[in-house]
Short mmCIF file of C-alpha atoms in Angstrom, two decimals:
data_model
loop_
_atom_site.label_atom_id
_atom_site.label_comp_id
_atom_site.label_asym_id
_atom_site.label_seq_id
_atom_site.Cartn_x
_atom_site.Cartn_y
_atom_site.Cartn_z
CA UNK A 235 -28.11 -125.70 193.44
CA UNK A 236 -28.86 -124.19 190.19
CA UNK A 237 -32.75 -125.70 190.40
CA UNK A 238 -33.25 -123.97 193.77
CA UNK A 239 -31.69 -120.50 193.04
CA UNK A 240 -34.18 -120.95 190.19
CA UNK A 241 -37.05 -121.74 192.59
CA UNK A 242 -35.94 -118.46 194.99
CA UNK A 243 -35.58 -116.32 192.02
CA UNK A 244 -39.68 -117.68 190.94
CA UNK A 245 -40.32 -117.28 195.07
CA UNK A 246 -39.41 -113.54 194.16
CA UNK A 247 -41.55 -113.02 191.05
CA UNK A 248 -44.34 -114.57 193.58
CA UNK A 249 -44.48 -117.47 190.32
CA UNK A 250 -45.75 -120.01 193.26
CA UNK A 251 -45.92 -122.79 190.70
CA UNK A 252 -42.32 -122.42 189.15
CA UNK A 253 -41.34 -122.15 192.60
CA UNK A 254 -42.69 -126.04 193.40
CA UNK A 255 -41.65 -127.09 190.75
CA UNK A 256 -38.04 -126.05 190.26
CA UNK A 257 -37.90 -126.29 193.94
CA UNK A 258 -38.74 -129.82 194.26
CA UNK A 259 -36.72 -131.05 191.13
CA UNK A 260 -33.55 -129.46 192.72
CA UNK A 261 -34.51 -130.94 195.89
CA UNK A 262 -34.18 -134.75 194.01
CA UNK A 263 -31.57 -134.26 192.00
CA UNK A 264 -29.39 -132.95 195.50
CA UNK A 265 -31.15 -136.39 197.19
CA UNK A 266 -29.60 -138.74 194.95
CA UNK A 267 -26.30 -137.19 195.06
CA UNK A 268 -26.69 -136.56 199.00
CA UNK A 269 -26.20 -132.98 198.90
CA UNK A 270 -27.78 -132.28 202.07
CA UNK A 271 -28.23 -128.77 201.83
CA UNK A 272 -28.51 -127.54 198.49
CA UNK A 273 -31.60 -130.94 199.38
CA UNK A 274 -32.59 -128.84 202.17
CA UNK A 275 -32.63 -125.01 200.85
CA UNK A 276 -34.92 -126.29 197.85
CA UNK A 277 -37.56 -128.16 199.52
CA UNK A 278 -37.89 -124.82 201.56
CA UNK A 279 -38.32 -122.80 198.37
CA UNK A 280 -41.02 -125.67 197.20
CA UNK A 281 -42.68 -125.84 200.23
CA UNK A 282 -43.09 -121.66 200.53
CA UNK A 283 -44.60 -122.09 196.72
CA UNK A 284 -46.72 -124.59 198.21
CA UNK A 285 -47.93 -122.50 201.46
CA UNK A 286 -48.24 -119.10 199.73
CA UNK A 287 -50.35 -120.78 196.75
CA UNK A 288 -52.60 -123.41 198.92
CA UNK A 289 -52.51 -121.69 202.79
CA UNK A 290 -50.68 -122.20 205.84
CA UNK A 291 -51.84 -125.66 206.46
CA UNK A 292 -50.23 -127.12 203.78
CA UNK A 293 -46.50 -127.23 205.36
CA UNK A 294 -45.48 -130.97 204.76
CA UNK A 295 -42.60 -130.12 202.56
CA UNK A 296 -40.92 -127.22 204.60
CA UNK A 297 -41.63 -129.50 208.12
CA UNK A 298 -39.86 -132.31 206.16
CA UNK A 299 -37.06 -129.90 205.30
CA UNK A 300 -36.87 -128.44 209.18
CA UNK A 301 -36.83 -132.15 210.27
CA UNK A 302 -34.16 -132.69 208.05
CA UNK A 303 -32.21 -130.07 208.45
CA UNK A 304 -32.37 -130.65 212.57
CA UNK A 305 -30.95 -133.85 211.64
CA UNK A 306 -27.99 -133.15 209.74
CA UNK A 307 -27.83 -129.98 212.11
CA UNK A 308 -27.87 -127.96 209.33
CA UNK A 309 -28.17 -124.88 212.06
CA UNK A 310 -27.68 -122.07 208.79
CA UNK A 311 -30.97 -123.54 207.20
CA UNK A 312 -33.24 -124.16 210.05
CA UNK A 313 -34.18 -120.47 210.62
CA UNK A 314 -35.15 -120.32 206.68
CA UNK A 315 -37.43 -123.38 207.53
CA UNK A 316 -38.73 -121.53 210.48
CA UNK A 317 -39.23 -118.03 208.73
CA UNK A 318 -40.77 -119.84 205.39
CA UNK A 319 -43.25 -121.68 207.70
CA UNK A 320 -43.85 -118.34 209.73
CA UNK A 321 -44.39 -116.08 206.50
CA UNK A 322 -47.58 -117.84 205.24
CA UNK A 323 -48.89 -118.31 208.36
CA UNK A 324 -48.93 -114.72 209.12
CA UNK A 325 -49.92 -113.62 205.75
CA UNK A 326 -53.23 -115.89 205.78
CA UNK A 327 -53.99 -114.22 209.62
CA UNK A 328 -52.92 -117.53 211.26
CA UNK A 329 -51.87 -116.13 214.45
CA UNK A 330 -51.28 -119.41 217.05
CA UNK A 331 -48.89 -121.33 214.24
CA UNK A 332 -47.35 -118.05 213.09
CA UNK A 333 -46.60 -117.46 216.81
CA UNK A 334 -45.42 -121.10 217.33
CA UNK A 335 -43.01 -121.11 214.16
CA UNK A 336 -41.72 -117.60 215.52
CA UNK A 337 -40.79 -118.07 218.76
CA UNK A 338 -39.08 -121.06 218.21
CA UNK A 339 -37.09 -119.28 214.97
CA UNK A 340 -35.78 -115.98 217.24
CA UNK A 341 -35.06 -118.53 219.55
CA UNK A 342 -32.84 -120.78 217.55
CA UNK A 343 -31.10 -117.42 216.09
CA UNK A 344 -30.33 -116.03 219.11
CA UNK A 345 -28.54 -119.21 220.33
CA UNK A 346 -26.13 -119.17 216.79
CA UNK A 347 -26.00 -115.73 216.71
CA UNK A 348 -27.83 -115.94 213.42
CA UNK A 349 -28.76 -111.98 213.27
CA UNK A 350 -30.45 -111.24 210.10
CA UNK A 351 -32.74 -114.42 210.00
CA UNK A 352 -33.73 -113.15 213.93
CA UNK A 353 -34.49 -109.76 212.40
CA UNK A 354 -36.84 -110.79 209.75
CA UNK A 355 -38.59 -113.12 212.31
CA UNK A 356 -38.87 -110.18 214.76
CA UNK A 357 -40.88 -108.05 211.75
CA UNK A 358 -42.84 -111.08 211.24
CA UNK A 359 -43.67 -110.94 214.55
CA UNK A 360 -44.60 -107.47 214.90
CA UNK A 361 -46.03 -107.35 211.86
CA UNK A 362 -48.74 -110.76 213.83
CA UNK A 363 -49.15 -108.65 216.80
CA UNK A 364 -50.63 -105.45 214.52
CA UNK A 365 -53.10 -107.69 212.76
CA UNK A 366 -54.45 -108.93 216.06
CA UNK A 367 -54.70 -105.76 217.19
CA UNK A 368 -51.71 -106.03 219.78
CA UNK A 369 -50.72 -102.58 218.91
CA UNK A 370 -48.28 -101.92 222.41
CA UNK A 371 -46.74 -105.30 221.83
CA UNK A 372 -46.39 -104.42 218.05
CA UNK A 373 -44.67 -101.21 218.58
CA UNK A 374 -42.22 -102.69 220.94
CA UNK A 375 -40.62 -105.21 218.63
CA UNK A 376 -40.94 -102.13 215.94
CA UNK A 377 -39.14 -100.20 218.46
CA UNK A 378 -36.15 -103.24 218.98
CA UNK A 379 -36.16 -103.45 215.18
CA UNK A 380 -35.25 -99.72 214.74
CA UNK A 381 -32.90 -99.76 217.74
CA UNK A 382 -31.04 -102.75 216.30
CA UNK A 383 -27.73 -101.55 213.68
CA UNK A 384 -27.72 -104.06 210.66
CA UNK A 385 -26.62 -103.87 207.52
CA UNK A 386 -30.41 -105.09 205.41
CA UNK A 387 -32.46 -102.08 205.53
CA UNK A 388 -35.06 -104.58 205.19
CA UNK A 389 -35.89 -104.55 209.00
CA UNK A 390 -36.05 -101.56 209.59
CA UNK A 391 -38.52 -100.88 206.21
CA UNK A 392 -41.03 -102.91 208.55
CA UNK A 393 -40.68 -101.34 211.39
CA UNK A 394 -41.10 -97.83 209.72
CA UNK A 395 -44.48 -99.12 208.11
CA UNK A 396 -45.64 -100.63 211.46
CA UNK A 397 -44.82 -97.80 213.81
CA UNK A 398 -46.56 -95.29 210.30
CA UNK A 399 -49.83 -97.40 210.97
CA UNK A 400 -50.26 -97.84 214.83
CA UNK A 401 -49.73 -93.74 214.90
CA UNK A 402 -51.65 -93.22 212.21
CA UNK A 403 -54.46 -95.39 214.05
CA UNK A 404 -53.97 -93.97 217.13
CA UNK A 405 -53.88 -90.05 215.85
CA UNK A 406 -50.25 -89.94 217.87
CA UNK A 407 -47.41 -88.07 215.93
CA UNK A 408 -44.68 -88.94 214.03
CA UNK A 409 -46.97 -90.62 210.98
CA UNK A 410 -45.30 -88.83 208.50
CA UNK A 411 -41.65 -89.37 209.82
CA UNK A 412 -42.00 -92.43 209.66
CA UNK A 413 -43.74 -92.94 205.75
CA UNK A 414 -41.15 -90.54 204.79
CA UNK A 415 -37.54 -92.70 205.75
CA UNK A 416 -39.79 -95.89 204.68
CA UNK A 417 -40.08 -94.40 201.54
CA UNK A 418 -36.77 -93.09 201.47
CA UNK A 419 -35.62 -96.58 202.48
CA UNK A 420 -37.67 -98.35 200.04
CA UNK A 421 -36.13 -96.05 196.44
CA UNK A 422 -33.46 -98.44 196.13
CA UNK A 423 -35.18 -101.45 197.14
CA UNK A 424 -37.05 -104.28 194.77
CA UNK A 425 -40.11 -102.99 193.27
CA UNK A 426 -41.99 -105.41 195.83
CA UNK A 427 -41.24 -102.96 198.69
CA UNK A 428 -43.56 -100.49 197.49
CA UNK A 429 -46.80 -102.34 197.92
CA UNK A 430 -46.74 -102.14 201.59
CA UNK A 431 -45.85 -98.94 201.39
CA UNK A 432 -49.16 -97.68 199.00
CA UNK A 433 -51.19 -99.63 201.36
CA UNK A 434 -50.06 -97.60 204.69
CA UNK A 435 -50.25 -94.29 202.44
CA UNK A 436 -53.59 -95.21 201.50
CA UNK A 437 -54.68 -95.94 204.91
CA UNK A 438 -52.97 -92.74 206.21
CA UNK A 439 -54.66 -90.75 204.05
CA UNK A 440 -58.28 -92.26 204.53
CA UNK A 441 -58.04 -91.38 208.19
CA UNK A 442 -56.48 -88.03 207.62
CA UNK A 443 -59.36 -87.09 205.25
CA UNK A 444 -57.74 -87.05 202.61
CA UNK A 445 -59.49 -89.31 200.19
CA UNK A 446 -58.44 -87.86 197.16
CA UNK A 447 -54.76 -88.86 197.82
CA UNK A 448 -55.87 -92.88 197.80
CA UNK A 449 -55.54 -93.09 194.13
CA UNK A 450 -51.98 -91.63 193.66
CA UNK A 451 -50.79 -93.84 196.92
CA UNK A 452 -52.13 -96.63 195.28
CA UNK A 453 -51.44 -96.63 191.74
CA UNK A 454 -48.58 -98.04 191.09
CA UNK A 455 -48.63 -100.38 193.86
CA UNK A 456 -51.79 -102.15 192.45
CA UNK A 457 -50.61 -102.68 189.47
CA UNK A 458 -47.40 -103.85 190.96
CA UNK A 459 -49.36 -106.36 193.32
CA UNK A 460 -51.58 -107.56 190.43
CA UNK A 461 -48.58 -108.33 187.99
CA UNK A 462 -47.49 -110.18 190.93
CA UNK A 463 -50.17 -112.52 191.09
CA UNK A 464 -50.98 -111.32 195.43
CA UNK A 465 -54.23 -111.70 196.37
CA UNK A 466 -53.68 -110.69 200.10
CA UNK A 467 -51.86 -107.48 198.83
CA UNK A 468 -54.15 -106.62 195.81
CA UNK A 469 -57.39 -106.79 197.91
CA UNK A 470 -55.90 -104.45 200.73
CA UNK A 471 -55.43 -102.21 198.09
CA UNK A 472 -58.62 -102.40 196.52
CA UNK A 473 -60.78 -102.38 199.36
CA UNK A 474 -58.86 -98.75 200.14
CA UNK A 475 -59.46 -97.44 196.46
CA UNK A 476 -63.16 -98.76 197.01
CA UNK A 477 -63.85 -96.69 200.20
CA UNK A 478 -62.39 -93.77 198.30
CA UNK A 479 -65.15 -94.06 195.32
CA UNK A 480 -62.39 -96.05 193.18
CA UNK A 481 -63.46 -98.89 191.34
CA UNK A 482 -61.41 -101.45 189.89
CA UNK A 483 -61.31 -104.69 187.57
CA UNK A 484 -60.02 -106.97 189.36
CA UNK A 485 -57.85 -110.08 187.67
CA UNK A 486 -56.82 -111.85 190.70
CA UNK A 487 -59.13 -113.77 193.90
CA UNK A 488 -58.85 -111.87 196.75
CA UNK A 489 -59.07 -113.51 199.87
CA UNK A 490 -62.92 -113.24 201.59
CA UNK A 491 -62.75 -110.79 204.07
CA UNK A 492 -62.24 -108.41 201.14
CA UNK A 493 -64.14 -109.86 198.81
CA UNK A 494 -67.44 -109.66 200.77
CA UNK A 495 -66.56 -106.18 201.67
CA UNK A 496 -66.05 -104.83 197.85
CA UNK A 497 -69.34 -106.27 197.61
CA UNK A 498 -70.90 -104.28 199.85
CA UNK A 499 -71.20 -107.33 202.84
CA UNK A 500 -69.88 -104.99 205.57
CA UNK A 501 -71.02 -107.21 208.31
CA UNK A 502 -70.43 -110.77 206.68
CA UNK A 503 -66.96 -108.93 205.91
CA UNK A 504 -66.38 -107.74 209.44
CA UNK A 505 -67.60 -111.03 210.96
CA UNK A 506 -64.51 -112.78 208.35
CA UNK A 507 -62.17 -110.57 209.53
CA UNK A 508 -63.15 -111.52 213.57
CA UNK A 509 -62.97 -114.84 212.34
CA UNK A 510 -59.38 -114.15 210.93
CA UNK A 511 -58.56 -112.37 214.79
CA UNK A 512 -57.96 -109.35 213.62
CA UNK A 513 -60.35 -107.02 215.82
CA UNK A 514 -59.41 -103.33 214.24
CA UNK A 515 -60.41 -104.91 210.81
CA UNK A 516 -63.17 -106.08 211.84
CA UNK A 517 -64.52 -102.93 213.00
CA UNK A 518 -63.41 -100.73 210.87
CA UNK A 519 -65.38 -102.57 208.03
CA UNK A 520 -68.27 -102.69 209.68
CA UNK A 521 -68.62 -98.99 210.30
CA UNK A 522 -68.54 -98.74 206.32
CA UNK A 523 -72.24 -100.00 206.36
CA UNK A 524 -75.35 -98.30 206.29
CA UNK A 525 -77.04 -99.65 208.95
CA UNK A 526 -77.23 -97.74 212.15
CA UNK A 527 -76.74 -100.16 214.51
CA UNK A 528 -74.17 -101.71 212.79
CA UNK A 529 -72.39 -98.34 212.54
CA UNK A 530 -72.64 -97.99 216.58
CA UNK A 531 -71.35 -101.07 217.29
CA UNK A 532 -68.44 -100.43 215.29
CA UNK A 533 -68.17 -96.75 216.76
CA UNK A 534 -67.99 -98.68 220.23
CA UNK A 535 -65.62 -101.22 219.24
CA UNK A 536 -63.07 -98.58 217.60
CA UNK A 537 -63.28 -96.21 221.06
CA UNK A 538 -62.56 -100.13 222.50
CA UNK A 539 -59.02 -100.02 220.90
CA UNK A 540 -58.39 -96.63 221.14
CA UNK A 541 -58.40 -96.22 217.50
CA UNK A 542 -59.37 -91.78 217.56
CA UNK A 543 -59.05 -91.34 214.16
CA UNK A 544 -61.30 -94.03 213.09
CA UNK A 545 -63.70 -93.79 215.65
CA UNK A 546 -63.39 -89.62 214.83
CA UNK A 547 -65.07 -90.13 211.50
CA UNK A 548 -67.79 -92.71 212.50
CA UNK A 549 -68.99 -90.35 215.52
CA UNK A 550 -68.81 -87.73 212.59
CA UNK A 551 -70.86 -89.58 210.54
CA UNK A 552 -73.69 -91.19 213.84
CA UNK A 553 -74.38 -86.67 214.19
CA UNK A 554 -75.01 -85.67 210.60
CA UNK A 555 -77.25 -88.87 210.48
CA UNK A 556 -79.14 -87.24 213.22
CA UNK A 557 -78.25 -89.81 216.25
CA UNK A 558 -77.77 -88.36 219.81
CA UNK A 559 -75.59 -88.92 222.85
CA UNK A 560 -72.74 -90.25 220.41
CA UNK A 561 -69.79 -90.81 222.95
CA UNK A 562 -67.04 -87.26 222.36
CA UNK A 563 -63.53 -87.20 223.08
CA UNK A 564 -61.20 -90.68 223.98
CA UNK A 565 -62.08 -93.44 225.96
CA UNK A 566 -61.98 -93.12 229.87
CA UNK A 567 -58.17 -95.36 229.04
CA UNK A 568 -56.93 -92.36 227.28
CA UNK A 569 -58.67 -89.56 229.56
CA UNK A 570 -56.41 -91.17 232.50
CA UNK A 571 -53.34 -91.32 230.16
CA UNK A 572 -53.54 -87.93 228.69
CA UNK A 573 -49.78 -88.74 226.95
CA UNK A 574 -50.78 -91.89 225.64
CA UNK A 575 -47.90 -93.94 226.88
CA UNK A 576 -48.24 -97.49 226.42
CA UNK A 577 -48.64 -100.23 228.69
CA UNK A 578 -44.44 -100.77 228.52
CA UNK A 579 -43.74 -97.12 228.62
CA UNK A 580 -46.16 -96.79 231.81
CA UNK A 581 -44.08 -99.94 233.56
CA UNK A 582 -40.74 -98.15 232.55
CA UNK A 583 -41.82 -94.25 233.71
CA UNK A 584 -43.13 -96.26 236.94
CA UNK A 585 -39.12 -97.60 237.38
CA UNK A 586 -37.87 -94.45 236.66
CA UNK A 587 -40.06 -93.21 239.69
CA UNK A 588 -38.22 -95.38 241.53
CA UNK A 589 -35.24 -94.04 240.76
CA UNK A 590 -33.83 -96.97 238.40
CA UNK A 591 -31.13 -96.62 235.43
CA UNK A 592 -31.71 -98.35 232.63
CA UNK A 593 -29.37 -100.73 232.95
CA UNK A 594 -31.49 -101.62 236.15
CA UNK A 595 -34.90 -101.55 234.12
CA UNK A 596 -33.98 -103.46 231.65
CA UNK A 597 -33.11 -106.53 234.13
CA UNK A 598 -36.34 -106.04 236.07
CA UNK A 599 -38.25 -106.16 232.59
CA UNK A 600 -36.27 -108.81 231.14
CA UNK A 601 -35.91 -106.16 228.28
CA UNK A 602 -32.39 -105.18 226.31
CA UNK A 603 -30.71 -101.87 227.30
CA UNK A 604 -31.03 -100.25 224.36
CA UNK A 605 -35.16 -101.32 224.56
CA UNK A 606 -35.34 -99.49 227.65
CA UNK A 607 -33.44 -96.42 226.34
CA UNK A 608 -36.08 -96.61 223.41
CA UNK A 609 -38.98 -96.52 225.56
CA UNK A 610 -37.71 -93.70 228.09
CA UNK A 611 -36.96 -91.39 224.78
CA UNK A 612 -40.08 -92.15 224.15
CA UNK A 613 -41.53 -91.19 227.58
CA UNK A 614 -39.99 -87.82 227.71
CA UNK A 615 -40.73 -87.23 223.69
CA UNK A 616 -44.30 -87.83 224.65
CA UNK A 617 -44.60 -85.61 228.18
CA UNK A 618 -42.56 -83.07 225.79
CA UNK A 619 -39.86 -82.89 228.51
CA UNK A 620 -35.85 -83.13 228.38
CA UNK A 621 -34.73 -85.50 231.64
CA UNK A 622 -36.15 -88.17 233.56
CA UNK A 623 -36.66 -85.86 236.57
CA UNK A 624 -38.75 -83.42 234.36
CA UNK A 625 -40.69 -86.88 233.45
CA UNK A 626 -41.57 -87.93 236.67
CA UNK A 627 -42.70 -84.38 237.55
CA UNK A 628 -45.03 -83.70 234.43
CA UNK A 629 -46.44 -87.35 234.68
CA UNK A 630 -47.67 -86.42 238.18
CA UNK A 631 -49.05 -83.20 237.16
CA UNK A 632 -50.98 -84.78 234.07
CA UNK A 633 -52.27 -87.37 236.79
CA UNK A 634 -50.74 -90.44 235.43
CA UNK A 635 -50.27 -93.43 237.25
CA UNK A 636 -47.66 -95.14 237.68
CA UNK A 637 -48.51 -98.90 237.28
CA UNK A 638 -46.37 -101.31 237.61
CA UNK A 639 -48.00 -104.51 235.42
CA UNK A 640 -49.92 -102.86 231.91
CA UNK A 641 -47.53 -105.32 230.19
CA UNK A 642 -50.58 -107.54 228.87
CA UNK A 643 -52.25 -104.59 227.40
#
């Protein structure tokens, strides 16, 4: 037991190598005594050393651990299988076994009533869905994450960050709300916490114009990230200090997408990143390049996912460079949604039309109660109005449908 609380404690220092190998002697020195689950809880550690250091594909030691752990019915270890499996999957961008890990881990904790480990799965989930660019569906679990009253403010750090950077890249309101409680949330938190938290700043600022902020956003948390030994983390935060003129010695690999684009490969970057499935990346690097055409199709592929802010600065940038006929306002999506409700919030407004409660919503959308009283605050914070009658009323003066399948958006 001693061995794995060793390994965990080297999981947190992100020392991937005393992790495997603490890990795995605690894991024989529980086998021979047939300690199944002090066995169990440090082949999981070893494995996660194993995953975060070598990629998602190498997950024979935590599916040996899961297997065992089904076996003995170990039901209090199996979701730390499940969410150590998920974790690396999601940090390398590898969506399908991220998604397969996940469903089956909320799954299992809903059934034992196993709340925390179901809340960290549900921010690895929405945390999936924003780097596929799945920002409705992202924002939903955000929203069930803030809704939800736990004791970890964990949880609810994610789903402050996530909701901070679908706003932020969607120009809606409420960006700074939101990086304000993280950051509130985050003071008495491990140091770790803050180098999400410099990332979204960074990114807030880039697409607020506010370039000169990047460095003081990201400080700290580079240094924080590089003592850490995080490649995913410390190229995120390079590549922002990059755009913003800020260049940096590097001590740690980054992973390729942002290695090609520090060197100034925008499109062999973007083309990693579409690799990786994550379409907002992927065009948002590849309106960094020079090239005209390559800054057009990114222009067109931003307006795609409704990303204003981003797709703001590019048109900015196609005029002073002297190109004409560069696309103005939102997409026709938006221009028919003036509110910007999402594809859930347009199926809920289109219940209340029908003159549903909640309670009745929620069972036609196979959503909790307290979702649906999420997304209707939502609706009227949005239309700016104070009852459901008001909502109905303004929708139909701003010309928005009512829908009733945008689900899949």
């Amino acid at each position: 037991a001693a061995c794995g609380a060793m390994a965990l404690l080297c999981l947190n220092l992100n020392d991937l190598d005393g992790a495997i190998e603490w890990g795995t002697r605690g894991a024989e020195s529980a086998r021979v005594f047939g300690a199944d689950a002090v066995m169990v809880d440090a082949m999981i550690s070893a494995g996660l050393g194993e995953a975060l250091r070598d990629g998602p594909g190498s997950t024979a030691t935590q599916e040996e651990a899961l297997s065992l752990a089904r076996a003995k019915a170990l039901d209090a270890e199996i979701p730390r299988a499940l969410n150590g499996l998920a974790y690396p999957a999601v940090l390398h961008r590898s969506h399908e076994l991220a998604n397969r890990y996940l469903e089956e881990g909320i799954e299992h904790c809903a059934e034992h009533d196993l709340d925390l480990w179901r809340l960290s799965m549900l921010g690895l989930k929405a945390r999936s869905q924003l780097n596929q660019g799945h920002w409705s569906a992202a924002a939903e679990i955000a929203g069930q994450l803030m809704d939800d009253e736990h004791d970890s403010p964990t949880p609810r750090l994610e789903a402050l960050l996530i909701l901070a950077l679908i706003r932020s890249r969607r120009g809606d309101p409420g960006v700074h709300t939101a990086l304000t409680e993280a950051m509130e949330l985050a003071r008495p938190m491990d140091e770790m916490a803050w180098i999400p938290i410099g990332s979204a700043r960074a990114e807030v600022a880039w697409l607020e114009g506010r370039e000169e902020d990047v460095a003081e956003a990201t400080d700290a948390a580079l240094a924080l990230a590089l003592a850490r030994n995080a490649p995913w983390e410390v190229g995120e935060l390079a590549c922002w200090r990059h755009r913003a003129g800020i260049s940096d010695r590097l001590s740690v690999d980054v992973p390729a997408a942002y290695a090609l684009e520090l060197a100034g490969r925008h499109e062999d970057a973007s083309a990693a990143w579409r690799e990786l499935g994550c379409p907002y990346e992927a065009a948002f690097v590849l309106s960094l390049a020079r090239e005209q055409d390559l800054i057009e199709r990114a222009h067109a592929e931003l307006r795609l996912l409704d990303a204003r802010p981003a797709a703001g600065i590019v048109a900015r940038r196609l005029r002073e460079s002297g190109v004409r006929g560069v696309p103005r306002g939102p997409r026709q999506a938006t221009l028919e949604n003036p509110a910007n409700l999402t594809g859930r919030e347009l199926d809920v407004l289109a219940l209340v039309a029908e003159g549903l409660s909640n309670a009745q919503i929620a069972k036609r959308l196979f959503l909790s109660r307290r979702t649906v009283d999420h997304h209707v605050s939502q609706i009227l914070r949005k239309l700016g109005v104070p009852s459901r009658a008001r909502a109905i009323v303004e929708a139909t003066r701003l010309g928005i449908g009512t829908p009733t399948a945008h689900s899949s958006r």
